[in-house]
XYZ file of N, CA, C and O in Angstrom:
884
model
N 138.537 35.053 91.878
C 139.992 34.779 91.756
C 139.855 34.521 93.108
O 140.177 35.256 94.044
N 140.290 33.431 93.741
C 140.894 32.766 94.856
C 142.303 32.607 95.166
O 142.856 32.319 96.244
N 142.933 32.732 93.822
C 144.491 32.417 93.900
C 145.080 33.140 94.909
O 146.125 32.807 95.267
N 144.644 34.305 94.887
C 145.446 35.671 95.630
C 144.895 35.378 97.077
O 145.756 36.379 98.089
N 143.869 34.661 97.304
C 143.276 34.773 98.623
C 144.000 33.385 99.641
O 144.590 32.820 99.220
N 143.742 33.948 101.260
C 144.548 32.930 101.673
C 143.408 31.511 101.647
O 142.354 31.642 102.173
N 144.234 30.352 101.135
C 143.610 29.048 101.380
C 143.384 28.473 102.645
O 144.547 28.316 103.377
N 142.157 28.181 103.113
C 142.341 27.343 104.896
C 141.151 26.041 104.305
O 140.449 25.964 103.885
N 142.077 25.202 105.502
C 140.961 24.069 105.705
C 140.445 24.057 107.178
O 141.122 24.361 108.107
N 139.285 23.602 107.290
C 138.573 23.098 108.463
C 138.800 21.746 108.971
O 137.979 21.239 107.938
N 139.084 21.605 110.112
C 138.748 20.287 110.851
C 137.844 20.427 112.127
O 138.231 20.945 112.696
N 136.842 19.815 111.850
C 135.682 20.242 112.978
C 134.458 19.349 112.547
O 133.893 19.213 111.594
N 134.280 18.195 113.768
C 133.102 17.244 113.416
C 131.757 17.680 113.427
O 131.073 17.478 113.268
N 131.419 18.938 114.391
C 130.432 19.430 115.048
C 129.786 20.206 113.635
O 130.538 21.210 112.970
N 128.783 19.735 113.360
C 128.273 20.474 111.498
C 127.856 21.716 111.667
O 128.365 22.399 110.634
N 127.400 22.185 112.797
C 126.982 23.643 112.649
C 127.979 24.171 113.261
O 127.850 25.372 112.417
N 129.289 24.016 114.164
C 130.300 24.928 114.069
C 131.198 25.147 112.382
O 131.811 26.014 112.578
N 131.210 23.721 112.287
C 131.771 23.727 110.698
C 131.123 24.869 109.496
O 131.776 25.435 109.225
N 130.052 24.656 109.884
C 129.440 25.390 108.817
C 129.305 26.672 109.207
O 129.682 28.033 108.085
N 129.504 26.935 110.294
C 129.761 28.548 110.911
C 131.019 29.263 110.484
O 131.303 30.314 109.872
N 132.075 28.234 110.608
C 133.180 28.681 110.310
C 133.327 28.898 108.767
O 134.233 29.712 108.363
N 133.025 28.167 107.855
C 132.860 28.160 106.572
C 132.403 29.648 105.708
O 132.810 30.149 105.208
N 131.339 30.128 106.725
C 130.243 31.038 106.475
C 131.081 32.261 106.865
O 131.388 33.271 106.044
N 131.754 32.461 107.918
C 132.632 33.350 108.594
C 133.602 33.845 107.255
O 134.132 34.855 106.992
N 134.312 32.820 107.199
C 135.551 32.528 106.240
C 135.559 33.095 105.184
O 136.677 33.804 104.486
N 134.359 32.277 104.701
C 134.421 32.473 103.045
C 133.610 33.936 102.842
O 133.656 34.578 101.630
N 133.092 34.454 103.670
C 132.769 35.894 103.789
C 133.841 37.095 103.640
O 134.060 37.974 103.408
N 134.970 36.507 104.036
C 136.082 37.573 103.837
C 136.564 37.874 102.631
O 136.881 37.056 101.967
N 136.768 38.952 102.240
C 137.243 39.217 100.867
C 139.057 38.742 100.648
O 139.148 38.247 99.555
N 139.644 38.330 101.507
C 140.982 37.920 101.256
C 141.112 36.597 101.898
O 142.345 35.760 102.297
N 139.791 35.741 101.982
C 139.928 34.363 102.517
C 138.967 33.319 102.154
O 138.337 33.770 101.134
N 139.609 32.272 101.767
C 138.849 31.027 101.120
C 138.778 29.751 101.348
O 140.340 29.043 101.652
N 137.807 28.910 101.856
C 137.763 27.644 102.493
C 138.052 26.781 101.366
O 136.978 26.679 100.462
N 139.108 25.897 101.132
C 139.304 25.275 100.002
C 138.818 23.680 100.615
O 138.606 22.878 99.634
N 138.559 23.584 101.774
C 137.833 22.147 102.127
C 137.975 22.303 103.451
O 138.155 22.792 104.105
N 136.788 21.151 104.034
C 136.576 20.934 105.351
C 136.195 19.165 105.782
O 135.986 18.702 104.737
N 136.773 19.067 106.996
C 136.628 17.333 107.158
C 135.822 17.638 108.506
O 135.869 18.263 109.578
N 135.381 16.204 108.231
C 134.675 16.099 110.098
C 135.506 15.191 111.024
O 134.848 14.855 112.090
N 136.652 14.337 110.251
C 137.042 13.140 111.067
C 138.691 13.221 110.469
O 138.883 13.893 109.567
N 139.327 12.594 111.544
C 140.865 12.522 111.259
C 141.426 12.094 110.014
O 142.037 12.437 108.803
N 140.387 11.212 109.270
C 140.569 10.447 108.025
C 140.577 11.289 106.862
O 141.190 11.354 106.375
N 139.210 12.161 107.216
C 138.993 12.835 106.070
C 139.880 13.870 105.993
O 140.550 14.772 104.802
N 140.185 14.240 107.299
C 141.380 15.588 107.184
C 142.768 15.180 106.643
O 143.336 15.808 106.026
N 143.207 13.920 107.025
C 144.543 13.441 106.269
C 144.225 13.869 104.717
O 145.360 13.687 104.069
N 142.868 13.199 103.967
C 142.958 13.320 102.619
C 143.064 14.530 102.526
O 143.763 14.907 101.075
N 142.136 15.587 102.730
C 142.454 16.653 102.434
C 144.155 17.811 102.645
O 144.077 18.192 101.821
N 144.645 17.501 104.013
C 146.031 17.713 103.592
C 146.926 17.310 102.440
O 147.732 17.916 102.271
N 146.678 16.128 102.095
C 147.351 15.480 100.904
C 146.726 16.121 99.834
O 147.524 16.207 98.952
N 145.844 16.535 99.388
C 145.013 16.573 98.190
C 145.150 18.028 98.054
O 145.442 18.671 96.813
N 144.814 19.305 98.909
C 144.574 20.476 98.878
C 145.885 21.613 99.375
O 146.360 21.506 100.477
N 146.580 22.194 98.254
C 147.411 23.315 99.088
C 146.867 24.206 100.325
O 145.542 24.540 99.718
N 147.024 24.605 101.040
C 146.783 25.546 102.235
C 147.521 26.003 102.923
O 148.737 25.921 103.143
N 146.988 27.488 103.136
C 147.698 28.558 103.845
C 147.633 28.627 105.414
O 148.487 28.473 106.283
N 146.442 27.938 105.573
C 145.907 27.789 107.311
C 145.402 26.582 107.581
O 143.999 26.649 106.762
N 145.463 26.035 108.472
C 144.642 24.725 109.087
C 143.755 25.234 110.309
O 144.566 25.536 111.223
N 142.224 25.218 110.727
C 141.445 25.033 111.505
C 141.345 24.028 112.268
O 140.809 23.052 111.127
N 141.795 23.510 113.136
C 141.166 22.066 113.650
C 140.910 21.955 115.093
O 141.574 22.474 116.212
N 140.066 21.169 115.306
C 139.453 20.658 116.574
C 140.263 19.881 116.945
O 140.566 18.779 116.419
N 140.540 19.579 118.496
C 141.072 18.556 118.909
C 140.156 17.053 119.227
O 140.817 16.218 119.340
N 138.881 17.089 119.353
C 138.077 16.296 119.809
C 137.571 15.830 118.309
O 136.545 16.174 117.999
N 138.014 14.682 117.782
C 137.626 14.441 116.640
C 137.039 12.473 116.607
O 137.312 12.027 117.489
N 135.811 12.079 116.006
C 135.596 10.846 116.130
C 136.276 9.977 116.493
O 136.010 8.961 116.907
N 137.163 9.920 115.364
C 138.127 8.569 115.125
C 139.787 8.865 115.434
O 140.473 8.303 115.053
N 139.712 10.069 116.623
C 141.151 10.245 116.665
C 141.414 11.681 117.209
O 140.480 12.790 117.140
N 142.708 11.764 117.630
C 142.995 13.375 118.172
C 143.286 14.236 117.290
O 144.238 13.803 116.136
N 142.805 15.619 117.504
C 143.334 16.916 116.467
C 144.583 16.905 116.203
O 145.408 17.324 115.205
N 145.583 16.558 117.295
C 146.720 16.653 117.789
C 147.711 15.962 116.243
O 148.655 16.455 115.872
N 146.810 14.648 116.272
C 147.666 13.977 115.105
C 147.565 14.764 113.644
O 148.257 14.374 112.875
N 146.226 15.284 113.851
C 146.349 16.093 112.479
C 146.945 17.450 112.148
O 147.862 17.469 111.441
N 147.405 18.169 113.485
C 148.274 18.986 113.526
C 149.663 18.441 112.846
O 150.671 19.185 112.397
N 150.124 17.191 113.781
C 151.480 16.934 113.411
C 151.586 16.443 111.556
O 152.495 16.597 111.490
N 150.670 15.808 111.217
C 150.813 15.465 109.757
C 150.951 16.705 109.079
O 151.510 16.592 108.111
N 150.105 17.933 109.425
C 149.914 18.984 108.613
C 151.212 19.731 108.648
O 151.678 20.071 107.751
N 151.512 19.336 109.885
C 153.295 20.389 110.033
C 154.189 19.624 109.169
O 155.023 20.038 108.977
N 153.741 18.541 109.091
C 155.118 17.728 108.480
C 155.066 17.645 106.949
O 155.626 17.769 106.119
N 153.567 17.692 106.376
C 153.067 17.651 104.916
C 153.767 19.094 104.458
O 153.826 19.254 103.448
N 153.278 20.326 105.122
C 152.924 21.231 104.757
C 153.403 22.685 105.722
O 152.738 23.101 106.640
N 155.029 22.494 106.158
C 155.628 23.254 107.172
C 155.397 24.707 107.011
O 155.489 25.408 108.025
N 154.934 25.219 105.998
C 154.835 26.673 105.982
C 153.577 27.194 106.403
O 153.160 28.242 106.210
N 152.789 26.226 106.503
C 151.335 26.289 106.698
C 151.160 26.997 108.242
O 152.077 26.545 109.143
N 150.200 27.897 108.670
C 149.623 27.882 110.148
C 148.637 27.396 110.242
O 147.496 27.173 109.630
N 148.956 26.937 111.636
C 147.503 25.925 112.217
C 147.437 26.345 113.682
O 148.178 26.518 114.325
N 145.969 26.957 113.587
C 145.191 27.063 114.635
C 144.136 26.210 115.050
O 143.416 25.730 114.414
N 144.219 25.934 116.354
C 143.504 25.039 116.817
C 142.158 25.617 117.661
O 141.977 27.010 118.049
N 140.466 25.322 117.231
C 139.554 25.802 117.936
C 138.825 25.101 118.222
O 138.246 23.909 117.742
N 138.530 24.918 119.430
C 138.174 23.897 120.065
C 137.715 24.076 121.777
O 137.826 25.281 121.673
N 137.102 23.019 122.450
C 136.432 23.546 123.586
C 137.305 23.239 124.957
O 136.899 23.166 126.036
N 138.170 22.537 125.060
C 139.101 22.060 125.669
C 140.452 22.839 125.889
O 141.039 23.206 124.793
N 140.382 23.155 126.928
C 141.708 23.978 127.310
C 142.674 23.473 128.522
O 143.761 24.118 129.493
N 142.683 21.921 128.503
C 143.399 21.684 129.845
C 145.116 21.268 129.534
O 145.538 21.881 127.685
N 145.847 21.688 130.271
C 147.542 21.833 130.074
C 147.876 20.714 129.494
O 148.628 21.135 127.902
N 147.461 19.374 129.134
C 148.022 18.256 128.153
C 147.781 18.739 127.062
O 148.332 18.883 125.655
N 146.217 19.159 126.426
C 145.957 19.258 125.393
C 146.747 20.331 124.395
O 146.889 20.752 123.623
N 146.651 21.524 125.252
C 147.213 22.760 125.082
C 148.656 22.307 124.197
O 149.317 23.060 123.320
N 149.689 21.903 125.705
C 151.214 21.992 125.369
C 151.407 20.884 124.027
O 152.160 20.896 123.014
N 150.346 19.355 124.078
C 150.327 18.149 122.677
C 150.195 19.114 121.808
O 151.174 19.042 120.598
N 149.034 20.081 121.700
C 149.008 21.150 120.387
C 150.057 21.864 119.799
O 150.622 21.482 118.781
N 150.541 22.542 120.798
C 152.024 23.410 120.553
C 152.936 22.364 119.697
O 153.667 22.589 119.040
N 153.277 21.642 120.695
C 154.568 20.622 120.423
C 154.402 20.036 119.109
O 155.227 19.893 118.546
N 153.248 19.939 118.663
C 152.808 19.116 117.237
C 152.821 19.888 116.377
O 153.238 19.400 115.080
N 152.974 21.499 116.130
C 152.898 22.311 115.470
C 152.036 23.530 115.444
O 151.965 24.387 114.512
N 150.776 23.288 116.229
C 149.941 24.531 115.960
C 150.740 25.918 116.611
O 151.392 26.013 117.622
N 150.376 27.305 115.833
C 151.021 28.419 116.179
C 149.674 28.861 116.821
O 150.179 30.177 117.403
N 149.063 28.980 117.044
C 147.272 29.746 117.652
C 146.573 28.445 118.202
O 146.459 27.356 117.880
N 146.082 28.981 119.586
C 144.641 28.191 120.325
C 143.947 29.098 120.740
O 143.965 29.694 121.742
N 142.860 28.954 120.395
C 141.536 29.781 120.739
C 140.236 28.563 120.827
O 140.223 27.674 120.543
N 139.334 28.993 121.572
C 138.133 28.317 122.110
C 136.960 28.703 121.255
O 136.860 29.984 120.809
N 136.288 27.828 121.292
C 134.903 27.767 120.355
C 133.942 29.122 120.753
O 133.071 29.161 120.127
N 134.372 29.303 122.162
C 133.472 30.202 122.406
C 133.930 31.782 121.858
O 133.231 32.420 122.189
N 135.152 31.721 120.933
C 135.356 33.305 120.292
C 134.273 33.809 119.382
O 134.051 32.975 118.876
N 134.269 35.220 119.570
C 133.352 35.538 118.357
C 133.835 35.200 117.319
O 135.042 35.001 116.627
N 133.089 35.728 116.324
C 133.231 35.606 114.401
C 134.476 36.399 114.657
O 135.435 36.150 113.525
N 134.278 37.920 114.939
C 135.359 38.620 114.923
C 137.062 38.071 115.174
O 137.895 38.372 114.808
N 136.902 37.128 116.602
C 137.841 37.083 117.246
C 138.365 36.170 116.321
O 139.822 36.049 116.110
N 137.473 35.176 115.927
C 138.309 34.206 115.078
C 139.271 34.937 113.631
O 139.934 34.330 113.462
N 138.461 35.842 113.319
C 139.015 36.311 111.931
C 140.525 36.959 112.034
O 141.122 37.251 111.619
N 139.906 37.757 113.300
C 141.414 38.570 113.793
C 142.096 37.565 114.289
O 143.838 37.970 113.695
N 142.356 36.554 114.558
C 143.248 35.834 115.005
C 144.112 35.302 113.888
O 144.948 34.769 113.681
N 143.191 34.937 112.650
C 143.761 34.201 111.444
C 144.631 35.286 110.977
O 145.903 35.175 110.328
N 144.318 36.590 110.906
C 145.116 37.650 110.210
C 146.269 38.002 111.342
O 147.928 38.178 110.620
N 146.128 37.692 112.402
C 147.320 37.792 113.568
C 148.617 36.606 113.112
O 149.545 36.860 112.966
N 147.929 35.597 112.919
C 148.685 34.403 112.033
C 149.722 34.848 111.257
O 150.717 34.494 111.437
N 148.745 35.358 110.147
C 149.478 35.439 109.248
C 150.723 36.675 109.157
O 151.442 36.979 108.341
N 150.414 37.173 110.094
C 151.531 38.459 110.412
C 152.636 38.235 111.388
O 153.514 38.604 111.756
N 152.780 36.729 111.329
C 153.224 36.286 112.468
C 153.389 36.609 114.062
O 154.228 35.625 114.762
N 152.173 36.850 114.331
C 151.786 36.408 115.924
C 151.408 35.124 116.110
O 150.974 34.278 115.180
N 150.995 34.487 117.788
C 150.354 33.738 118.130
C 149.422 33.629 118.923
O 149.418 33.861 120.125
N 148.073 33.816 118.133
C 146.909 34.206 119.108
C 146.453 33.206 119.941
O 146.344 31.809 119.275
N 146.403 33.052 121.359
C 145.526 32.394 122.104
C 144.713 33.133 123.022
O 144.704 34.263 122.941
N 143.987 32.136 123.276
C 142.441 32.548 124.451
C 143.478 32.537 125.824
O 144.270 31.952 126.160
N 142.979 33.602 126.472
C 143.584 34.159 127.804
C 143.368 32.736 128.766
O 144.741 32.208 129.279
N 142.587 31.675 128.379
C 142.854 30.753 129.789
C 143.772 29.633 128.984
O 144.391 29.060 129.541
N 143.673 29.871 127.682
C 145.070 28.607 127.086
C 146.101 29.680 127.472
O 147.220 28.730 127.882
N 146.561 30.724 127.426
C 147.904 31.292 127.716
C 148.223 31.194 129.151
O 149.447 30.474 129.784
N 147.034 30.556 130.223
C 147.769 30.632 131.419
C 147.916 28.689 131.618
O 149.052 28.448 132.369
N 147.362 28.416 130.602
C 147.877 26.962 130.138
C 149.135 26.482 129.943
O 150.032 25.947 130.676
N 149.587 27.549 129.127
C 151.046 27.494 128.769
C 151.635 27.580 130.036
O 152.787 27.129 129.819
N 151.646 28.716 130.530
C 152.267 29.258 131.494
C 152.756 28.427 132.658
O 153.617 27.863 132.955
N 151.491 27.451 133.179
C 151.718 26.358 134.222
C 152.603 25.520 133.744
O 153.371 24.730 134.196
N 152.405 25.043 132.182
C 153.240 23.862 131.362
C 154.191 24.701 131.508
O 155.477 23.561 131.968
N 155.056 25.559 130.994
C 156.782 26.011 130.978
C 157.084 26.156 132.279
O 158.165 26.077 132.832
N 156.100 26.347 133.653
C 156.724 26.816 134.854
C 156.647 25.212 135.426
O 157.885 24.992 136.176
N 156.118 24.050 135.032
C 156.005 23.014 135.717
C 157.608 22.450 135.027
O 158.023 21.130 135.831
N 157.733 22.436 133.795
C 159.037 22.200 133.064
C 160.148 22.733 133.579
O 161.003 21.850 133.457
N 160.214 24.069 133.926
C 161.431 24.111 134.260
C 161.739 24.383 135.763
O 163.064 24.526 136.068
N 160.672 24.831 136.599
C 161.165 24.733 137.899
C 161.436 23.695 138.423
O 161.483 22.095 138.346
N 162.682 23.451 139.390
C 163.613 22.411 139.581
C 164.395 21.427 138.810
O 165.245 20.336 138.961
N 164.635 22.074 137.471
C 165.879 21.323 136.495
C 166.886 22.233 136.589
O 167.149 23.346 136.481
N 167.658 21.619 135.807
C 168.869 22.112 135.823
C 169.133 23.047 134.416
O 168.514 22.464 133.438
N 169.223 24.340 134.421
C 169.420 24.956 133.145
C 170.733 24.325 132.172
O 171.764 23.859 132.910
N 169.809 24.331 130.902
C 171.136 24.042 130.116
C 171.849 24.558 129.672
O 172.287 25.682 129.950
N 172.867 23.907 129.657
C 174.434 24.668 129.153
C 174.416 25.289 128.374
O 173.806 24.891 126.835
N 175.211 26.528 128.107
C 175.111 27.622 127.016
C 175.714 26.808 125.642
O 177.053 26.210 125.817
N 175.265 26.922 124.896
C 175.987 26.422 123.551
C 177.299 27.494 122.964
O 177.211 28.471 123.613
N 178.457 27.056 122.682
C 179.628 27.567 122.314
C 179.079 28.331 120.791
O 178.476 27.528 120.206
N 179.392 29.380 120.985
C 179.149 30.412 119.542
C 179.700 29.412 118.524
O 179.040 29.518 117.753
N 180.905 29.056 118.292
C 181.423 28.363 116.663
C 180.237 27.203 116.701
O 180.703 26.916 115.724
N 179.754 26.714 117.262
C 178.816 25.318 116.730
C 177.209 26.104 116.727
O 176.540 25.094 117.075
N 177.043 27.336 116.704
C 175.507 27.791 116.864
C 175.372 27.866 115.104
O 176.119 28.051 114.287
N 174.235 26.913 114.669
C 174.013 26.987 113.659
C 172.893 27.807 112.671
O 173.227 28.019 111.793
N 172.925 28.851 113.690
C 172.743 30.118 112.906
C 173.123 31.205 113.028
O 174.330 31.196 113.358
N 172.852 32.034 111.568
C 173.882 33.145 111.254
C 173.310 33.948 112.008
O 172.478 34.145 113.140
N 173.983 35.057 112.411
C 173.837 36.409 113.065
C 172.512 36.666 113.037
O 171.825 37.387 113.921
N 172.291 37.296 112.068
C 170.757 37.609 111.400
C 169.697 36.675 111.801
O 168.704 37.206 112.345
N 169.861 35.344 111.719
C 168.626 34.467 112.407
C 168.791 34.478 113.767
O 167.630 34.350 114.135
N 170.010 34.525 114.415
C 169.573 34.779 115.967
C 169.090 36.170 116.164
O 168.222 35.901 117.089
N 169.452 37.297 115.684
C 168.646 38.608 116.045
C 167.127 38.184 115.627
O 166.549 38.520 116.307
N 166.396 37.679 114.468
C 165.254 37.799 114.104
C 164.660 36.346 115.417
O 163.400 36.810 115.843
N 165.267 35.659 115.751
C 164.950 34.458 116.487
C 164.683 35.206 118.151
O 163.448 35.013 118.645
N 165.671 35.891 118.632
C 165.509 36.972 119.669
C 164.349 37.818 119.679
O 163.492 38.038 121.033
N 164.112 38.354 118.759
C 162.847 38.896 118.418
C 161.623 38.612 118.404
O 160.469 38.756 118.899
N 161.480 37.421 117.932
C 160.039 36.187 118.028
C 159.994 35.507 119.564
O 158.987 35.601 119.675
N 161.094 35.642 120.131
C 161.361 35.198 121.761
C 160.422 36.241 121.983
O 159.920 36.188 123.292
N 160.287 37.425 121.697
C 159.873 38.677 122.667
C 158.420 38.979 121.914
O 157.624 39.596 122.297
N 157.842 38.025 121.300
C 156.523 37.847 120.761
C 156.243 39.061 119.595
O 155.032 39.570 119.260
N 157.394 39.828 118.864
C 157.291 40.748 117.887
C 156.500 39.891 116.640
O 157.110 38.715 116.355
N 155.787 40.622 116.096
C 155.013 40.091 114.612
C 156.737 39.886 113.470
O 157.430 40.725 113.635
N 155.897 39.302 111.836
C 157.413 39.378 111.298
C 157.311 40.921 110.509
O 158.487 41.122 110.556
N 156.076 41.692 110.478
C 156.188 43.071 110.184
C 157.231 43.784 111.179
O 157.910 44.944 110.927
N 156.827 43.376 112.342
C 157.549 44.680 113.769
C 158.845 44.233 113.559
O 159.976 44.741 113.689
N 159.549 42.838 113.164
C 160.563 42.641 113.092
C 161.489 43.008 112.022
O 162.410 43.708 112.033
N 160.600 43.199 110.245
C 161.138 43.827 109.649
C 161.352 45.376 109.786
O 162.415 45.945 109.370
N 160.628 45.996 110.440
C 160.408 47.536 110.783
C 161.990 47.744 111.795
O 162.755 49.017 110.921
N 162.311 46.603 112.410
C 163.069 46.580 113.723
C 164.328 46.593 112.818
O 165.312 47.588 112.730
N 164.449 45.384 112.125
C 166.002 45.434 111.134
C 165.655 45.685 109.655
O 167.046 45.902 109.038
N 165.071 46.740 109.520
C 164.855 47.638 108.276
C 164.782 46.360 107.066
O 165.902 46.696 106.033
N 164.162 45.386 107.151
C 164.165 44.301 105.751
C 162.562 44.216 105.678
O 161.429 44.482 106.651
N 162.299 43.618 104.650
C 161.071 43.221 103.826
C 160.591 41.858 104.933
O 161.015 41.146 105.468
N 159.163 42.241 104.858
C 158.516 40.976 106.144
C 158.796 39.358 105.199
O 159.195 38.611 105.411
N 158.769 39.861 103.828
C 159.178 38.359 103.211
C 160.840 37.886 103.419
O 160.808 36.845 103.517
N 161.697 39.173 103.646
C 162.680 38.354 103.977
C 162.693 37.678 105.441
O 163.627 36.928 105.532
N 161.869 38.448 106.286
C 161.895 37.969 107.447
C 161.806 36.493 107.318
O 161.851 35.526 108.064
N 160.279 36.191 106.469
C 159.675 34.951 106.495
C 160.795 34.160 106.131
O 160.899 32.772 106.555
N 161.577 34.314 104.798
C 162.636 33.283 104.385
C 163.330 33.302 105.461
O 164.220 31.723 105.390
N 163.752 33.830 106.404
C 165.130 33.880 107.653
C 164.287 32.773 108.718
O 164.962 31.957 108.737
N 162.849 32.795 108.908
C 162.597 32.210 109.782
C 162.121 30.538 109.521
O 162.752 29.669 109.954
N 161.577 30.587 107.932
C 161.958 28.904 107.320
C 163.188 28.497 107.373
O 163.184 27.259 108.108
N 164.425 29.473 107.287
C 165.783 28.817 107.619
C 166.051 28.510 108.792
O 166.579 26.874 109.291
N 165.397 29.368 109.873
C 165.641 28.901 111.484
C 165.157 27.672 111.688
O 165.165 26.900 112.310
N 163.866 27.099 111.186
C 162.881 26.001 111.219
C 163.807 24.694 110.922
O 163.374 23.783 111.727
N 164.002 25.143 109.783
C 165.044 23.884 109.197
C 166.205 23.441 110.051
O 166.372 22.542 109.743
N 166.835 24.545 110.093
C 168.163 24.342 110.901
C 168.150 23.811 112.695
O 168.688 23.019 112.948
N 166.357 24.453 113.342
C 166.646 23.773 114.413
C 165.472 22.646 114.501
O 165.275 22.127 115.337
N 165.048 22.483 113.521
C 164.432 21.031 113.120
C 162.893 21.125 113.835
O 162.534 20.013 114.615
N 161.998 22.242 113.757
C 161.073 22.613 114.540
C 160.009 23.514 113.466
O 160.168 23.181 112.231
N 158.678 23.309 113.506
C 157.802 24.061 112.928
C 157.162 24.889 113.335
O 155.924 25.158 112.402
N 157.233 25.669 114.499
C 156.335 26.701 114.695
C 157.184 27.418 115.640
O 158.605 27.237 115.797
N 156.725 28.871 116.046
C 157.404 29.931 116.797
C 157.547 28.888 117.895
O 159.302 29.171 118.470
N 156.702 28.544 118.725
C 156.790 28.201 120.195
C 158.022 26.887 120.165
O 159.052 27.267 121.026
N 158.028 26.287 119.165
C 159.080 25.161 118.952
C 160.533 25.820 119.125
O 161.414 25.251 119.846
N 160.297 26.874 118.326
C 161.797 27.371 117.858
C 162.500 27.753 118.995
O 163.465 27.538 119.368
N 161.540 28.774 119.451
C 162.038 29.568 120.848
C 162.472 28.789 122.085
O 163.281 28.561 122.472
N 161.629 27.738 122.231
C 162.204 26.306 123.134
C 163.413 26.003 122.807
O 164.264 25.895 123.633
N 163.458 25.639 121.732
C 164.569 24.546 121.648
C 165.960 25.631 121.470
O 166.798 25.126 121.779
N 165.783 26.302 121.222
C 166.548 27.834 120.711
C 167.237 27.761 122.395
O 168.390 27.890 122.845
N 166.551 27.870 123.334
C 166.287 28.265 124.746
C 167.258 27.156 125.325
O 168.377 27.421 125.762
N 166.960 25.959 125.191
C 167.561 24.534 125.538
C 169.215 24.786 124.826
O 169.915 24.410 125.724
N 169.355 25.201 123.881
C 170.630 24.883 123.406
C 171.490 26.191 123.770
O 172.747 26.225 123.272
N 170.647 27.443 124.489
C 171.787 28.441 125.057
C 171.863 29.483 123.689
O 172.632 30.228 124.032
N 170.886 29.450 122.748
C 171.029 30.278 121.923
C 170.243 31.892 121.640
O 171.114 32.928 121.075
N 169.507 31.596 122.641
C 168.978 32.939 123.288
C 168.763 32.929 124.632
O 168.713 31.820 125.475
């Protein structure tokens, strides 16, 4: 039975890498690859056709950018987790992928165990990134914030989030996983997930990074 397994879609143009990922993930007792694509066009059809929980996507596709695939997947399935698995880690690609909706970003050099662990971390509410990628994110944030005027704090009466949602967002900003947030607030991970979906909808975002950034700009955290 695969109904209870995490459903995964892979978008990777290199056939050897794609088969490697399929073998790794299908070998896990709680994961199932429901489809794989080698091009942006194939990915668009898969995203529209199959329900999925996790999308693994390369950024360098023969007929377009993987960022476009991420953006389409985020719009079509906002509850899915998206992780980039690619060979490029320059600031522009990293930031573009995160802004489009990616919640994780690792390099192809990662081991099989690392990839499986990253998916488990994603599903637990984390945002796995390779060390090189983390530096790119730090540089991008530094470039964006240094020399800018801080955004004015939003008046409490027009805060679109409830008190509980604000508490959860503050914990998200600290890097807490869904399970950790549930333990701190003495609520179930399922309830945490439901609140986070509401937060994303109210802030009109699709990922943890976008939510934290948007809330910071609005003065909510």
